[in-house]
PDB file of C-alpha atoms in Angstrom:
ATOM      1  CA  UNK A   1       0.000   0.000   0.000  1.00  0.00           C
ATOM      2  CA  UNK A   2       1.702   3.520  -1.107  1.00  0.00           C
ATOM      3  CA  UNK A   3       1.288   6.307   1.558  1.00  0.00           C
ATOM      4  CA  UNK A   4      -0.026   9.734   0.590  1.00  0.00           C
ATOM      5  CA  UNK A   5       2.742  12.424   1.869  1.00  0.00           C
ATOM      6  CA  UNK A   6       0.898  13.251   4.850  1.00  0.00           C
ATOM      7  CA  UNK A   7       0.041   9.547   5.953  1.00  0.00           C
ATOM      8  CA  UNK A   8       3.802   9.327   6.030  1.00  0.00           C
ATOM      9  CA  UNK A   9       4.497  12.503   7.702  1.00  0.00           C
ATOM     10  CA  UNK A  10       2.222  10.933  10.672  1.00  0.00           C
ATOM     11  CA  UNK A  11       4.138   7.827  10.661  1.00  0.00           C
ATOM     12  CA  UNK A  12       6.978   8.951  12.894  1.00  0.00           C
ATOM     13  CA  UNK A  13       5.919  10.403  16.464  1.00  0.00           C
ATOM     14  CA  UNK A  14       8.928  12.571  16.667  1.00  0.00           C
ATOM     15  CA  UNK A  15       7.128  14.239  13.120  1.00  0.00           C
ATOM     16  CA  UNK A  16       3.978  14.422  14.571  1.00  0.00           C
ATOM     17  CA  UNK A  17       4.866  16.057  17.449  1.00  0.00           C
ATOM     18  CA  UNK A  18       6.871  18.204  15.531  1.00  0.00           C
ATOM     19  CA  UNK A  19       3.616  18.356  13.153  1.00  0.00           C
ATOM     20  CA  UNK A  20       0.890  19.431  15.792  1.00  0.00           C
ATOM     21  CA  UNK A  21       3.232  21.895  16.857  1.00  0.00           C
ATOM     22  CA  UNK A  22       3.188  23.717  13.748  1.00  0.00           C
ATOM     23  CA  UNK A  23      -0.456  22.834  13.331  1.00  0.00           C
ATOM     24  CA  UNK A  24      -1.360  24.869  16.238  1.00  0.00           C
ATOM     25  CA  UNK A  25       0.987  27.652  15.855  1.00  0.00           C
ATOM     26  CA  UNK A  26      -0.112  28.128  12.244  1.00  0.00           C
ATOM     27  CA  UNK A  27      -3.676  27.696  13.172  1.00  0.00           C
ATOM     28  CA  UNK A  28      -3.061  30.665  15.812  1.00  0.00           C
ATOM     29  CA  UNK A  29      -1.877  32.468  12.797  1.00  0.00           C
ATOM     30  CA  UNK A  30      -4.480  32.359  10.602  1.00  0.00           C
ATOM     31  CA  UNK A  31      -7.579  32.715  12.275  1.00  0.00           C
ATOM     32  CA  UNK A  32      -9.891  31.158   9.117  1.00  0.00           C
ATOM     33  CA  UNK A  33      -7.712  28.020   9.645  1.00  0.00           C
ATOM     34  CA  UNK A  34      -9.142  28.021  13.250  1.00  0.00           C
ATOM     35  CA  UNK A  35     -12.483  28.419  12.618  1.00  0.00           C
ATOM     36  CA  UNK A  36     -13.097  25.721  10.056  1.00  0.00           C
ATOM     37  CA  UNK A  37     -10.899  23.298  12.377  1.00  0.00           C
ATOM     38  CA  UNK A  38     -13.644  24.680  15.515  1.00  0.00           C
ATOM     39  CA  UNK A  39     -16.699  23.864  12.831  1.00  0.00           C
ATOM     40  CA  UNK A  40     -14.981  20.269  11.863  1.00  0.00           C
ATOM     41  CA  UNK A  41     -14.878  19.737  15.604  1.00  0.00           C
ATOM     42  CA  UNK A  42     -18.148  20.760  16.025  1.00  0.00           C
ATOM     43  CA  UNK A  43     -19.779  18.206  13.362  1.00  0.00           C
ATOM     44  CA  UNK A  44     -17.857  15.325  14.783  1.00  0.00           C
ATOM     45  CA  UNK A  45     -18.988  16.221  18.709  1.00  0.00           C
ATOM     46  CA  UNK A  46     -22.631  16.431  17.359  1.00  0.00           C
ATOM     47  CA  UNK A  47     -22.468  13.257  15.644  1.00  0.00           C
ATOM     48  CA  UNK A  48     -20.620  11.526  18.475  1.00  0.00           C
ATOM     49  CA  UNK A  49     -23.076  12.993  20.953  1.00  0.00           C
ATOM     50  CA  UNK A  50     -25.982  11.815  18.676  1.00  0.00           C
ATOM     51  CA  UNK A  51     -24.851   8.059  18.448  1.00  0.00           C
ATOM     52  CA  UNK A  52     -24.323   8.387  22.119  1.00  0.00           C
ATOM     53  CA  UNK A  53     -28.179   9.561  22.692  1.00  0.00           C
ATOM     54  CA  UNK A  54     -29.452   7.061  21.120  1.00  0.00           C
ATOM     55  CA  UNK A  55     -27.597   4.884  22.103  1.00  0.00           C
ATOM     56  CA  UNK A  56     -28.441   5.865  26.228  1.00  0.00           C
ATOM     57  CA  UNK A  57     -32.521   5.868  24.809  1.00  0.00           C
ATOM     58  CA  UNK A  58     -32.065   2.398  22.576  1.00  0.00           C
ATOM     59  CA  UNK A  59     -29.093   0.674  22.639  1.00  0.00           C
ATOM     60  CA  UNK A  60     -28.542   1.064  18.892  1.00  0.00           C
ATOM     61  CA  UNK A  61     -26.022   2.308  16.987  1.00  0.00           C
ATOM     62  CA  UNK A  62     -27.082   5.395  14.067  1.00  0.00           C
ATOM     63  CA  UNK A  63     -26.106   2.255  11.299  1.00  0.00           C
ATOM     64  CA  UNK A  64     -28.452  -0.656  13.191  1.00  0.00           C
ATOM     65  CA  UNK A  65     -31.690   1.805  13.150  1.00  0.00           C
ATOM     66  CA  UNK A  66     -30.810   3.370   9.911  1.00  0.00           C
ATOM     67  CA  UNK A  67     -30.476  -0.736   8.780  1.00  0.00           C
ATOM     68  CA  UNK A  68     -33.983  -0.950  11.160  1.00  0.00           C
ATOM     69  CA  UNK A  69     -35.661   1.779   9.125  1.00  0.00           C
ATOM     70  CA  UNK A  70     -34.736   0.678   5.719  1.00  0.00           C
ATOM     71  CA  UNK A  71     -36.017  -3.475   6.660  1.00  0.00           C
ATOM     72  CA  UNK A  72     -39.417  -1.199   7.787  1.00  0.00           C
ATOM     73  CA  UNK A  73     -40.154   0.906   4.742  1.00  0.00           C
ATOM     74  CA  UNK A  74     -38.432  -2.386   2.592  1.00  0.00           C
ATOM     75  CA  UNK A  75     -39.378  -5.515   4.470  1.00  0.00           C
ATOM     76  CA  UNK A  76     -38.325  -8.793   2.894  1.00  0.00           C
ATOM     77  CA  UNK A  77     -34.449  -7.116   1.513  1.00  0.00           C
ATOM     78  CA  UNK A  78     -31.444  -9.944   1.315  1.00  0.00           C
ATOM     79  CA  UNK A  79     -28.364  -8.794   2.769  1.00  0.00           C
ATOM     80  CA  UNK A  80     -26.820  -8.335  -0.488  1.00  0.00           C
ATOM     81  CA  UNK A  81     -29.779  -5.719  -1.366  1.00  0.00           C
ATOM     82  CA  UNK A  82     -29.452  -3.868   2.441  1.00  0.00           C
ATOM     83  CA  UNK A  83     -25.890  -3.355   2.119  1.00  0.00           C
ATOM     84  CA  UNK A  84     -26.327  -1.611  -1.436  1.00  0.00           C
ATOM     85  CA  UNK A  85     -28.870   0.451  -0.141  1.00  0.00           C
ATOM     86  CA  UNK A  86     -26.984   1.717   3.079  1.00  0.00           C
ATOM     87  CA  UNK A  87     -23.952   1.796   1.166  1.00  0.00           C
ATOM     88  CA  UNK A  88     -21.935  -0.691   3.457  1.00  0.00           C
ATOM     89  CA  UNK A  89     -19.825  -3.614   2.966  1.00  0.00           C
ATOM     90  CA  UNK A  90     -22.062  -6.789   2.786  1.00  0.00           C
ATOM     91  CA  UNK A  91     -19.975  -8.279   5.815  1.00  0.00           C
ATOM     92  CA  UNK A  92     -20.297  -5.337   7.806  1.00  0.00           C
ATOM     93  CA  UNK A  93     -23.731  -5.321   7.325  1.00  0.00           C
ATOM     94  CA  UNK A  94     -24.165  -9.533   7.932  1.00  0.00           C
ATOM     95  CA  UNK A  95     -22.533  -8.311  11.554  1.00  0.00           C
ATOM     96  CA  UNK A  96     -25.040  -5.734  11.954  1.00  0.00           C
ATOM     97  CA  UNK A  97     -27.871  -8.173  11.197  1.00  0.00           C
ATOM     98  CA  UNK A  98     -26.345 -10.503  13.447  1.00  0.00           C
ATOM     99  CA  UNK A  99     -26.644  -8.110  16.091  1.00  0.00           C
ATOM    100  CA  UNK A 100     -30.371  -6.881  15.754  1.00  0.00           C
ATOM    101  CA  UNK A 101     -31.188 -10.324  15.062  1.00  0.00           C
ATOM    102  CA  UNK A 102     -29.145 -11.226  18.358  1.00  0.00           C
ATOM    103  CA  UNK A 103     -31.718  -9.120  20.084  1.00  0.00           C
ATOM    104  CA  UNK A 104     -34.547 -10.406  18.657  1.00  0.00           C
ATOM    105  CA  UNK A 105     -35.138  -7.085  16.325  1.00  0.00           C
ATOM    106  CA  UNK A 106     -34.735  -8.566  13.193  1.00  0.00           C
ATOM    107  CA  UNK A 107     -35.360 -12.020  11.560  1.00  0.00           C
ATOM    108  CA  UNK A 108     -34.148 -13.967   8.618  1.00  0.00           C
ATOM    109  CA  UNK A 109     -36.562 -15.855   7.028  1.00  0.00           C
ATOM    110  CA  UNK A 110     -36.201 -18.397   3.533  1.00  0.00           C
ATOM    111  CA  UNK A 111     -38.376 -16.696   1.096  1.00  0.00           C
ATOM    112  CA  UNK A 112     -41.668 -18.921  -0.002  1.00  0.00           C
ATOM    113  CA  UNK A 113     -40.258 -18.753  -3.565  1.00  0.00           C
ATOM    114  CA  UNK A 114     -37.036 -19.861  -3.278  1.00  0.00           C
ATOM    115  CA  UNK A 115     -36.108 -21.688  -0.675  1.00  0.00           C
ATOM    116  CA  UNK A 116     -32.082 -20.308  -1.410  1.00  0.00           C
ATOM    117  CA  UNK A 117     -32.721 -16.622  -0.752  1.00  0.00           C
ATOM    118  CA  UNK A 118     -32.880 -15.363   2.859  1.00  0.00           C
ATOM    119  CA  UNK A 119     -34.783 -12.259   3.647  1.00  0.00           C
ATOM    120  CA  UNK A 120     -34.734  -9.627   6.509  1.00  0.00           C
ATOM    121  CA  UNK A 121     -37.658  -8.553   8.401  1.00  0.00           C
ATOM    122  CA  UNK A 122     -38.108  -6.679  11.400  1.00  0.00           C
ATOM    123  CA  UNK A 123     -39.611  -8.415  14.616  1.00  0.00           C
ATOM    124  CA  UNK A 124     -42.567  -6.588  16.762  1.00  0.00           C
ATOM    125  CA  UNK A 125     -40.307  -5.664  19.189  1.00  0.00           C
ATOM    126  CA  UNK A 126     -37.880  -4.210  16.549  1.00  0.00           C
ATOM    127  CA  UNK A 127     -41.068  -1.901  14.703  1.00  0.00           C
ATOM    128  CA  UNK A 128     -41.757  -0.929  18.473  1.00  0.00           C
ATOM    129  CA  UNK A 129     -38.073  -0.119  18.818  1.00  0.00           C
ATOM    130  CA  UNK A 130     -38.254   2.446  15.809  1.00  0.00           C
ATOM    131  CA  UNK A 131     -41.682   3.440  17.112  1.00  0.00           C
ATOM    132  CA  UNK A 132     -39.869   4.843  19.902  1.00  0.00           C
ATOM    133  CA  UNK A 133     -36.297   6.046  18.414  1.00  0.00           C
ATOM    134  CA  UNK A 134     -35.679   9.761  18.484  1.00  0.00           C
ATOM    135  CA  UNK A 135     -35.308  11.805  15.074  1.00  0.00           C
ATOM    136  CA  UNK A 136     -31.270  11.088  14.577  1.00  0.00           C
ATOM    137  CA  UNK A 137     -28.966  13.721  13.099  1.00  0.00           C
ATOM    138  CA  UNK A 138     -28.627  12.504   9.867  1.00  0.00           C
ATOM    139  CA  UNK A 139     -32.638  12.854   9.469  1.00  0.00           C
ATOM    140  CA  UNK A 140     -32.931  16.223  10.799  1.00  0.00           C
ATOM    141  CA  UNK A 141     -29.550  17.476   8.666  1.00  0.00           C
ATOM    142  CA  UNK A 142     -31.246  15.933   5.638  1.00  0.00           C
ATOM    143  CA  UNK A 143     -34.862  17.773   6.219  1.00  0.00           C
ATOM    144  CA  UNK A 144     -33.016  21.349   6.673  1.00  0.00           C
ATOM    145  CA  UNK A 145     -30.330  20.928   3.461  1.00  0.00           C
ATOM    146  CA  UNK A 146     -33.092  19.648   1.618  1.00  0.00           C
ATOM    147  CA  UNK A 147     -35.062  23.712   2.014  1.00  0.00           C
ATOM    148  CA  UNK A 148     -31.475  24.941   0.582  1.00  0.00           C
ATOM    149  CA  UNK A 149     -31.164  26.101  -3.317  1.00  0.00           C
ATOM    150  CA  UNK A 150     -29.894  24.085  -5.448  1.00  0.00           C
ATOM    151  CA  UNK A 151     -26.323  26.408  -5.714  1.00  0.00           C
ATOM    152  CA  UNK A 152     -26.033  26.439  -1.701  1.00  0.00           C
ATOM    153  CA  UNK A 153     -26.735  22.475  -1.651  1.00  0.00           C
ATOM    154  CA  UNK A 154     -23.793  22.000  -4.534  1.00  0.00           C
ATOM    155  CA  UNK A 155     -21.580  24.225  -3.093  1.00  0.00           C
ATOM    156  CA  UNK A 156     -22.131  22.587   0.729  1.00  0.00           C
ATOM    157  CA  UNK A 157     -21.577  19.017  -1.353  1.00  0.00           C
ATOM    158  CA  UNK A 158     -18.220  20.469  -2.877  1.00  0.00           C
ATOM    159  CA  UNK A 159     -17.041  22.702   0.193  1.00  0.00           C
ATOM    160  CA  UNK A 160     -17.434  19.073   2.239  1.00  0.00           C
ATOM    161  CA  UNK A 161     -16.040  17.106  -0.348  1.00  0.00           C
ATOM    162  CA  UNK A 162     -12.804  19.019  -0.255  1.00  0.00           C
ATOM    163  CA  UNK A 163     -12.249  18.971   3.043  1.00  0.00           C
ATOM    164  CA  UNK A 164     -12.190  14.988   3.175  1.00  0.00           C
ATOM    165  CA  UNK A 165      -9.756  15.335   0.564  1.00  0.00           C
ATOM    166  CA  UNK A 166      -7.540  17.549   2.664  1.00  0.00           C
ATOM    167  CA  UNK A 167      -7.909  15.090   5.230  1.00  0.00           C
ATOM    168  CA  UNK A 168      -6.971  12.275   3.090  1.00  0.00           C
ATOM    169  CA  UNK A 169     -10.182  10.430   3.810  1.00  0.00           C
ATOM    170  CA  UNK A 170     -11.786  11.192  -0.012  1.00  0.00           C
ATOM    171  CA  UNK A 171     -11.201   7.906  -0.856  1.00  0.00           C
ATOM    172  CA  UNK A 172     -12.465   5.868   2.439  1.00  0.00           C
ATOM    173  CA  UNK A 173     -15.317   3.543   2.556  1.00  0.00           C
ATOM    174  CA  UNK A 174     -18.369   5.554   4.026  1.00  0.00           C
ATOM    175  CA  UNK A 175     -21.940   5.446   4.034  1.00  0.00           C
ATOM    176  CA  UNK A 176     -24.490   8.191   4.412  1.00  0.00           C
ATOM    177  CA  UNK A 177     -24.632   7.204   7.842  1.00  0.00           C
ATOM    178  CA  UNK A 178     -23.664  10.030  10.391  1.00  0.00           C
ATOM    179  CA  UNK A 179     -21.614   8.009  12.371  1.00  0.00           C
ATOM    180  CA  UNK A 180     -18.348   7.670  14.592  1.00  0.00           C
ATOM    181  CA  UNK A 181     -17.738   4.124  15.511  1.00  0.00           C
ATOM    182  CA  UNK A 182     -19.130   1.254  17.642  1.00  0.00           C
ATOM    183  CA  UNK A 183     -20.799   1.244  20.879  1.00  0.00           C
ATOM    184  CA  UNK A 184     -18.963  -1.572  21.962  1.00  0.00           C
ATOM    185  CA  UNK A 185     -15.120  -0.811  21.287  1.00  0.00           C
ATOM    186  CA  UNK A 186     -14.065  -4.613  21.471  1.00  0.00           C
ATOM    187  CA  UNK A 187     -17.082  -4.728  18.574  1.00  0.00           C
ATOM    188  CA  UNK A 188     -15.012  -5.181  15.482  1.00  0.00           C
ATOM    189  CA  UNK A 189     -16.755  -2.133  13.528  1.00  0.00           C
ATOM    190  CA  UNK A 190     -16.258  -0.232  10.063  1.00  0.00           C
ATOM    191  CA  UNK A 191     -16.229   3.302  10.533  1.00  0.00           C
ATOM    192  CA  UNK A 192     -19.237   4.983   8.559  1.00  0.00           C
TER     193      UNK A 192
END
């Protein structure tokens, strides 16, 4: 696997102290620099304080109701068809079934027309579970950037888009699921 330049530059800890260093004096410097870095903060604290709401009120991660929603407005969906839909890996999403199903949220059951396919429905206590969920970031940042013009939605798109390239993350595997890890660390988790 070839590095980018500033993978490598993070590679040695003597560098990256070196690196933060200049990071913050520069980012004392130029007070723009600052700001976005305070907004980029800000979006991960209120998605990491979202996931942690819900989970405190559910027990669910934002990517096992978002999975939960989809299985309600789309009962009957293989895994193969969920994970295209959520934009996930098919594994990761075969782990988050396993979960829900764990819990007796979701079911897998052979469809009546052939007997190969498996298909995903949600349980009683897994529609009551949604039932009850609170409105999660994603759905409330999708209701307000849907009232934006067409030129402020692009340019939000492009503005956003830019700064995961600066951050060398254009490239990583991500769903439209806001997001910041596992509620169980040991959990082996893809980030979305």
């Amino acid at each position: 696997m070839t590095l980018t330049p500033n993978a490598r530059k993070w590679q040695d800890s003597d560098a990256r102290a070196r690196t933060l260093r200049e990071l913050v004096e520069m980012s004392m410097e130029s007070k723009l620099a600052a700001d976005a870095l305070v907004a980029l903060r800000q979006i991960i604290r209120a998605t990491d304080m979202d996931g942690r709401q819900l989970a405190k009120q559910t027990g669910l991660t934002t990517s096992q109701l978002v999975v939960m929603q989809l299985l309600k407005r789309s009962p009957g969906l293989t895994i193969t068809k969920l994970a295209e839909r959520v934009s996930l890996r098919q594994a990761t999403v075969t782990a988050l079934i396993d979960k829900l199903e764990s819990r007796s949220l979701v079911q897998r059951k052979r469809s009546d027309l052939d007997r190969r396919r498996v298909e995903l429905y949600l349980t009683e206590e897994g529609s009551a579970m949604i039932e009850a969920a609170p409105t999660i970031l994603q759905e409330r940042f999708i209701v307000q950037f849907d009232q934006l013009e067409d030129w402020e939605q692009s340019f939000i798109l492009a503005a956003l888009q830019r700064v995961a390239s600066m951050l060398d993350a254009g490239e990583l595997d991500a769903s439209p699921v806001l997001s910041v890890g596992a509620l169980d660390r040991t959990e082996k988790h893809q980030p979305h």
